[in-house]
Amino acid sequence: MRVMAQIAMVMNLDKCIGCHTCSVTCKETWTNRKGMEYVWFNNVETRPGQGYPRRYEDQEKWRGGWVLNKRGHLALKQGGRIRRLATIFSNPVLPTIKDYYEPWTYDYRDLTNAPLGDDFPVAAPRSLISGKPMKIEWSSNWDDDLGGAPEHGGSDPVVTKLRDEIGHRIAFAFEETFMFYLPRICEHCLNPACGASCPSGAIYKREEDGIVLVDQDRCRGWRQCVTGCPYKKVYFNHRTGKAEKCTLCYPRVEVGLPTVCSETCVGRLRYLGVVLYDADRVTAAASVPDEKDLYEAQLDCFLDPDDPEVARAAERDGVPHDWIEAARRSPVRALISTYRVALPLHPEYRTLPMVWYIPPLSPVVEALTETGFDGEDAGNLFGAIDALRIPLEYLAELFTAGDTRPVRASLERLAAMRAFMRDVNLGREPDTSGVLAAGLTPETTEDMYRLLAVAKYEDRYVIPTAAAGDARRLEESALPDECSLDQAGGPGAYEHGPFGDDSGRTSLPLVTLENFHLLSRRQRSDKQEDL
Amino acid sequence: MTVLLWGALPYIVFVLLVTGLLWRYHYDQFGWTTRSSEVYESKLLAVASPMFHYGILFVLAGHIMGLFVPASWTNALGLGEHAYHLLSLYGGGAAGLLAIAGILMLVYRRRTNAPVFRATTANDKLMYVFLLGAIAAGLVAKFTHSTPSHGYDYRTTIAPWARSLFTLSPDTALMAEAPLAYRVHAVIGMVLFALIPFTRLVHMFSAPLQYLFRPYIVYRARDPRRLGARPKEPRGWERVDT
Ligand code: SF4
Ligand code: SF4
């Protein structure tokens, strides 16, 4: 047993309102630069829908992730090492800008400079890639809210698969269809295919917190990682010629703050916490023969921090004490392992993703309410989950490689919780049968309710700081030897690097401890006077 | 002039290449990349880029064989003078043609595809002039001085000169006798070598062969020195993008 700690995320899809606030704040923070115009480290897709980049789930085309080779060993779907080095001069399966979308701006000058005339001047769209006038034809969320679904809906790879393999047609007619939002970031996988396909070895998983990062100084622009990642969450910066990806906002996480997307999420549906896992079991878990067993296999990698033996091993393997403490209080562990309501996205890619999702019950509740039934009644809901087979099968294709049982179990637990808590809140004698049938107890149901519905800031984000484990080392190292303004460039100087903005090195601003505490108090407080 | 071109220039180029590489490795890790334009356009690139790269790799192998393997060694291996000439003419010629066809397509793509052209810096254009020039001059030299039955034997002049460079006693007189076309090719080639560290060509020195031997997943511990501000390092490289 080799214990490692990972900061993982869970998203409660029922609460996502598809507002894209997370995407926008993430973009403002990380990708509002030249060369990254088309990049969204966080994107929100409407499902059914094609996603971003278009049809990224079609691995027969894009060849991301891992597969088992003839001998049952893990191999990159892209091909072996020699084969990929041989095709390095032109990666045959690299998505081009058009597969994402061509970013644009508008020629706003026309609005003020146009000569006086009878017609209103318009700001014509201009491509940010070629600088030429362009026709806007696609974007990162073009099919938002099922826009154009009758026409494009069939292009969703999951819809195609259901139709071809199971024979279910998903209706896209209004009133017959269902939809939900799927916010996506990099999964910070336990077995990252992006890193495995990087010829330079520039993509690494951090030992302390499992965050997967691209070393910008080591990346040489071979573009293999873009293909390697089955979720298409590594992007090529076309100005700097380097790969970039979601960083899980590590500068924030290191000081105990949640990521920007979590912090700003309007639905407050994101959870961040520590998960302990056994690094020795990762490869075996990723190589189980049956795709449908991958969910369970990944669950088996996770360790229980309450187990004294695990705690001892963690201590031995250098996991700081407060990280083990945090793992015990981790909301992510609770949702994944204790309540078993969260599921991984596309486990069949065998990367062991670490951003998990609580499947949405709302399409079921909605369909039920529309038919005139009480959509919150446990009995009705249980029946409906099965009766509405298409959403169930669709969700299973997303979260459990097609096995509907874990999805149904998760939905039943959520349904039972709803019905139970409604009784509690209305002051009725709660009927515990539904809860017990779903494998919960009244107490765990209330705990789960507190985590999912009340969802206090402190409960959603339990993030130990990087500093706590080795505070002294940090204190000594975080402060530069001399004043940071003394250096080349002078105070606040902003420079362009040799290959575009942000190349070369710039110093980060230092945040004082006081400011940090002030900020964190403000973000956590519920009362006016604390502000 | 003879001494300058064949006695001094090679060493200047060598010093520029080595110090330039060291300097760039030290100060510009971030700029060290292929600067691929594949995300803009991939159809033409998929044909042209492998053509060029494989062509130029064979050309490189041919040059190493021609310049640094003495004729006596290949003779000892049973590869006679005429057989060698045919190999050099057809093998080298084919590789050269492959490379030049590839690069011409790449230049065409660069010029006609708006996004790719926009991403082309002045530095790139300079590099292309010398790269294209070197390949073209090489092919001209080869094809104007060879027939299938007989060809200019550079292994008695250019190759000994190239080898004499290593003993620090360059035999410049040998080069002065070589045909003009060969001399032009050599000069352009040397300038191209000097340009490598300062252009995108530098990516050739990061050919990722270590990939064949490392484990798939890389784990790395956080660098404690990187937790706070990073000092600004002096850079010796000017901004080249537009
Ligand atoms: S989801 Fe993230 S960690 Fe996983 S393969 Fe893709 S980029 Fe790598
Ligand atoms: S901010 Fe939250 S609610 Fe809004 S789209 Fe993002 S994940 Fe959904």
Coordinates of C-alpha atoms in Angstrom, one line a residue, chain A residues 81-82 84-86 88-91 94 96-97 128-132 191-192 195-201 203-209 215-223 236 238-242 254 466 474 477-478 487-488 493 496-500 503-505 507-508, chain B residues 24-26 28-42 45-47 49-50 53-54 57 114-115 118-119 203 206-222 224-235 237-242:
Chain A
R81 CA 5.5 4.9 -28.2
I82 CA 7.4 4.2 -31.4
R84 CA 3.6 8.0 -32.0
L85 CA 7.1 9.3 -32.3
A86 CA 7.0 8.2 -35.9
I88 CA 5.1 13.3 -34.4
F89 CA 5.6 15.6 -37.5
S90 CA 1.9 15.7 -38.0
N91 CA -0.4 14.2 -35.4
L94 CA -5.3 16.4 -33.5
T96 CA -8.1 21.7 -35.2
I97 CA -9.5 25.1 -34.2
L128 CA -9.4 36.2 -33.9
I129 CA -7.4 33.5 -35.7
S130 CA -7.1 34.9 -39.2
G131 CA -8.1 38.5 -38.5
K132 CA -10.5 38.3 -41.4
N191 CA -4.0 7.4 -14.5
P192 CA -3.7 10.5 -16.8
G195 CA 0.8 12.8 -19.2
A196 CA 1.5 9.3 -20.5
S197 CA 1.4 10.5 -24.1
C198 CA 3.7 13.5 -23.6
P199 CA 7.0 12.7 -25.3
S200 CA 8.9 15.4 -23.3
G201 CA 7.6 14.2 -19.9
I203 CA 3.0 16.7 -17.9
Y204 CA 3.2 15.5 -14.3
K205 CA 0.9 14.6 -11.4
R206 CA 1.9 16.4 -8.2
E207 CA 2.8 14.0 -5.4
E208 CA 1.2 16.1 -2.7
D209 CA -2.2 16.8 -4.1
D215 CA 5.5 22.2 -17.0
Q216 CA 5.6 25.2 -19.4
D217 CA 9.3 25.2 -19.5
R218 CA 9.6 21.6 -20.5
C219 CA 6.7 21.4 -23.0
R220 CA 8.1 21.4 -26.5
G221 CA 4.8 21.6 -28.4
W222 CA 4.5 18.0 -29.6
R223 CA 0.7 18.1 -29.2
F236 CA -2.7 23.9 -27.5
H238 CA -1.3 28.7 -30.6
R239 CA 0.7 31.8 -29.7
T240 CA 3.2 30.2 -27.3
G241 CA 3.2 26.8 -29.0
K242 CA 2.8 25.1 -25.6
E254 CA -2.4 25.6 -1.9
A466 CA 0.0 23.2 1.3
L474 CA 7.0 27.3 3.2
S477 CA 10.8 29.7 0.8
A478 CA 7.7 31.8 0.0
Q487 CA 14.5 42.9 -9.7
A488 CA 14.8 43.5 -13.4
A493 CA 6.6 46.1 -14.9
H496 CA 6.0 40.5 -23.2
G497 CA 8.0 37.4 -23.5
P498 CA 9.8 36.2 -26.6
F499 CA 7.0 34.1 -27.9
G500 CA 3.9 36.0 -27.0
S503 CA 6.2 34.0 -21.9
G504 CA 9.3 34.3 -19.9
R505 CA 9.1 34.7 -16.2
S507 CA 6.9 37.4 -10.4
L508 CA 3.7 36.7 -8.7
Chain B
R24 CA 18.8 29.6 -25.1
Y25 CA 18.6 26.5 -22.9
H26 CA 19.3 28.7 -19.9
D28 CA 14.5 30.7 -22.9
Q29 CA 13.1 27.3 -21.9
F30 CA 9.6 28.8 -22.4
G31 CA 10.3 29.8 -26.0
W32 CA 11.8 26.4 -26.9
T33 CA 9.0 24.7 -28.8
T34 CA 8.1 23.5 -32.3
R35 CA 5.5 26.4 -32.5
S36 CA 3.3 24.0 -34.4
S37 CA 0.6 25.5 -36.6
E38 CA -1.3 22.3 -36.9
V39 CA -4.4 23.6 -35.0
Y40 CA -4.9 26.1 -37.8
E41 CA -4.6 23.8 -40.8
S42 CA -4.0 20.1 -40.7
L45 CA 0.4 19.7 -43.1
A46 CA -0.4 16.0 -42.8
V47 CA 1.3 15.4 -46.2
S49 CA 5.4 18.0 -42.8
P50 CA 6.2 14.3 -42.7
H53 CA 11.0 16.0 -41.9
Y54 CA 11.7 12.5 -43.1
L57 CA 16.5 13.4 -41.7
A114 CA -4.3 33.3 -43.3
P115 CA -4.0 32.1 -39.7
R118 CA -0.3 35.6 -39.3
A119 CA 1.6 33.4 -36.9
H203 CA 13.3 22.2 -31.7
S206 CA 14.6 18.4 -28.2
A207 CA 13.7 15.3 -30.2
P208 CA 12.0 13.3 -27.5
L209 CA 13.8 10.0 -27.7
Q210 CA 13.8 9.7 -23.9
Y211 CA 10.1 9.0 -24.3
L212 CA 10.9 5.5 -25.4
F213 CA 12.4 4.7 -22.0
R214 CA 10.5 6.5 -19.3
P215 CA 7.5 5.3 -17.3
Y216 CA 4.2 6.5 -18.6
I217 CA 3.1 8.5 -15.6
V218 CA 5.4 11.2 -14.2
Y219 CA 5.0 12.2 -10.6
R220 CA 6.7 15.3 -9.3
A221 CA 6.9 16.9 -5.9
R222 CA 6.1 20.5 -5.5
P224 CA 9.3 24.5 -2.4
R225 CA 11.1 27.3 -4.0
R226 CA 8.2 27.9 -6.4
L227 CA 5.6 28.5 -3.7
G228 CA 6.1 32.2 -3.6
A229 CA 7.2 34.8 -6.1
R230 CA 9.7 33.7 -8.7
P231 CA 12.5 36.1 -9.4
K232 CA 12.6 37.8 -12.7
E233 CA 15.5 36.5 -14.6
P234 CA 17.4 38.6 -17.0
R235 CA 16.5 37.5 -20.5
W237 CA 16.0 37.5 -26.0
E238 CA 13.9 40.1 -27.6
R239 CA 10.2 39.8 -28.3
V240 CA 9.6 38.5 -31.8
D241 CA 5.9 38.1 -32.1
T242 CA 3.7 40.8 -33.7

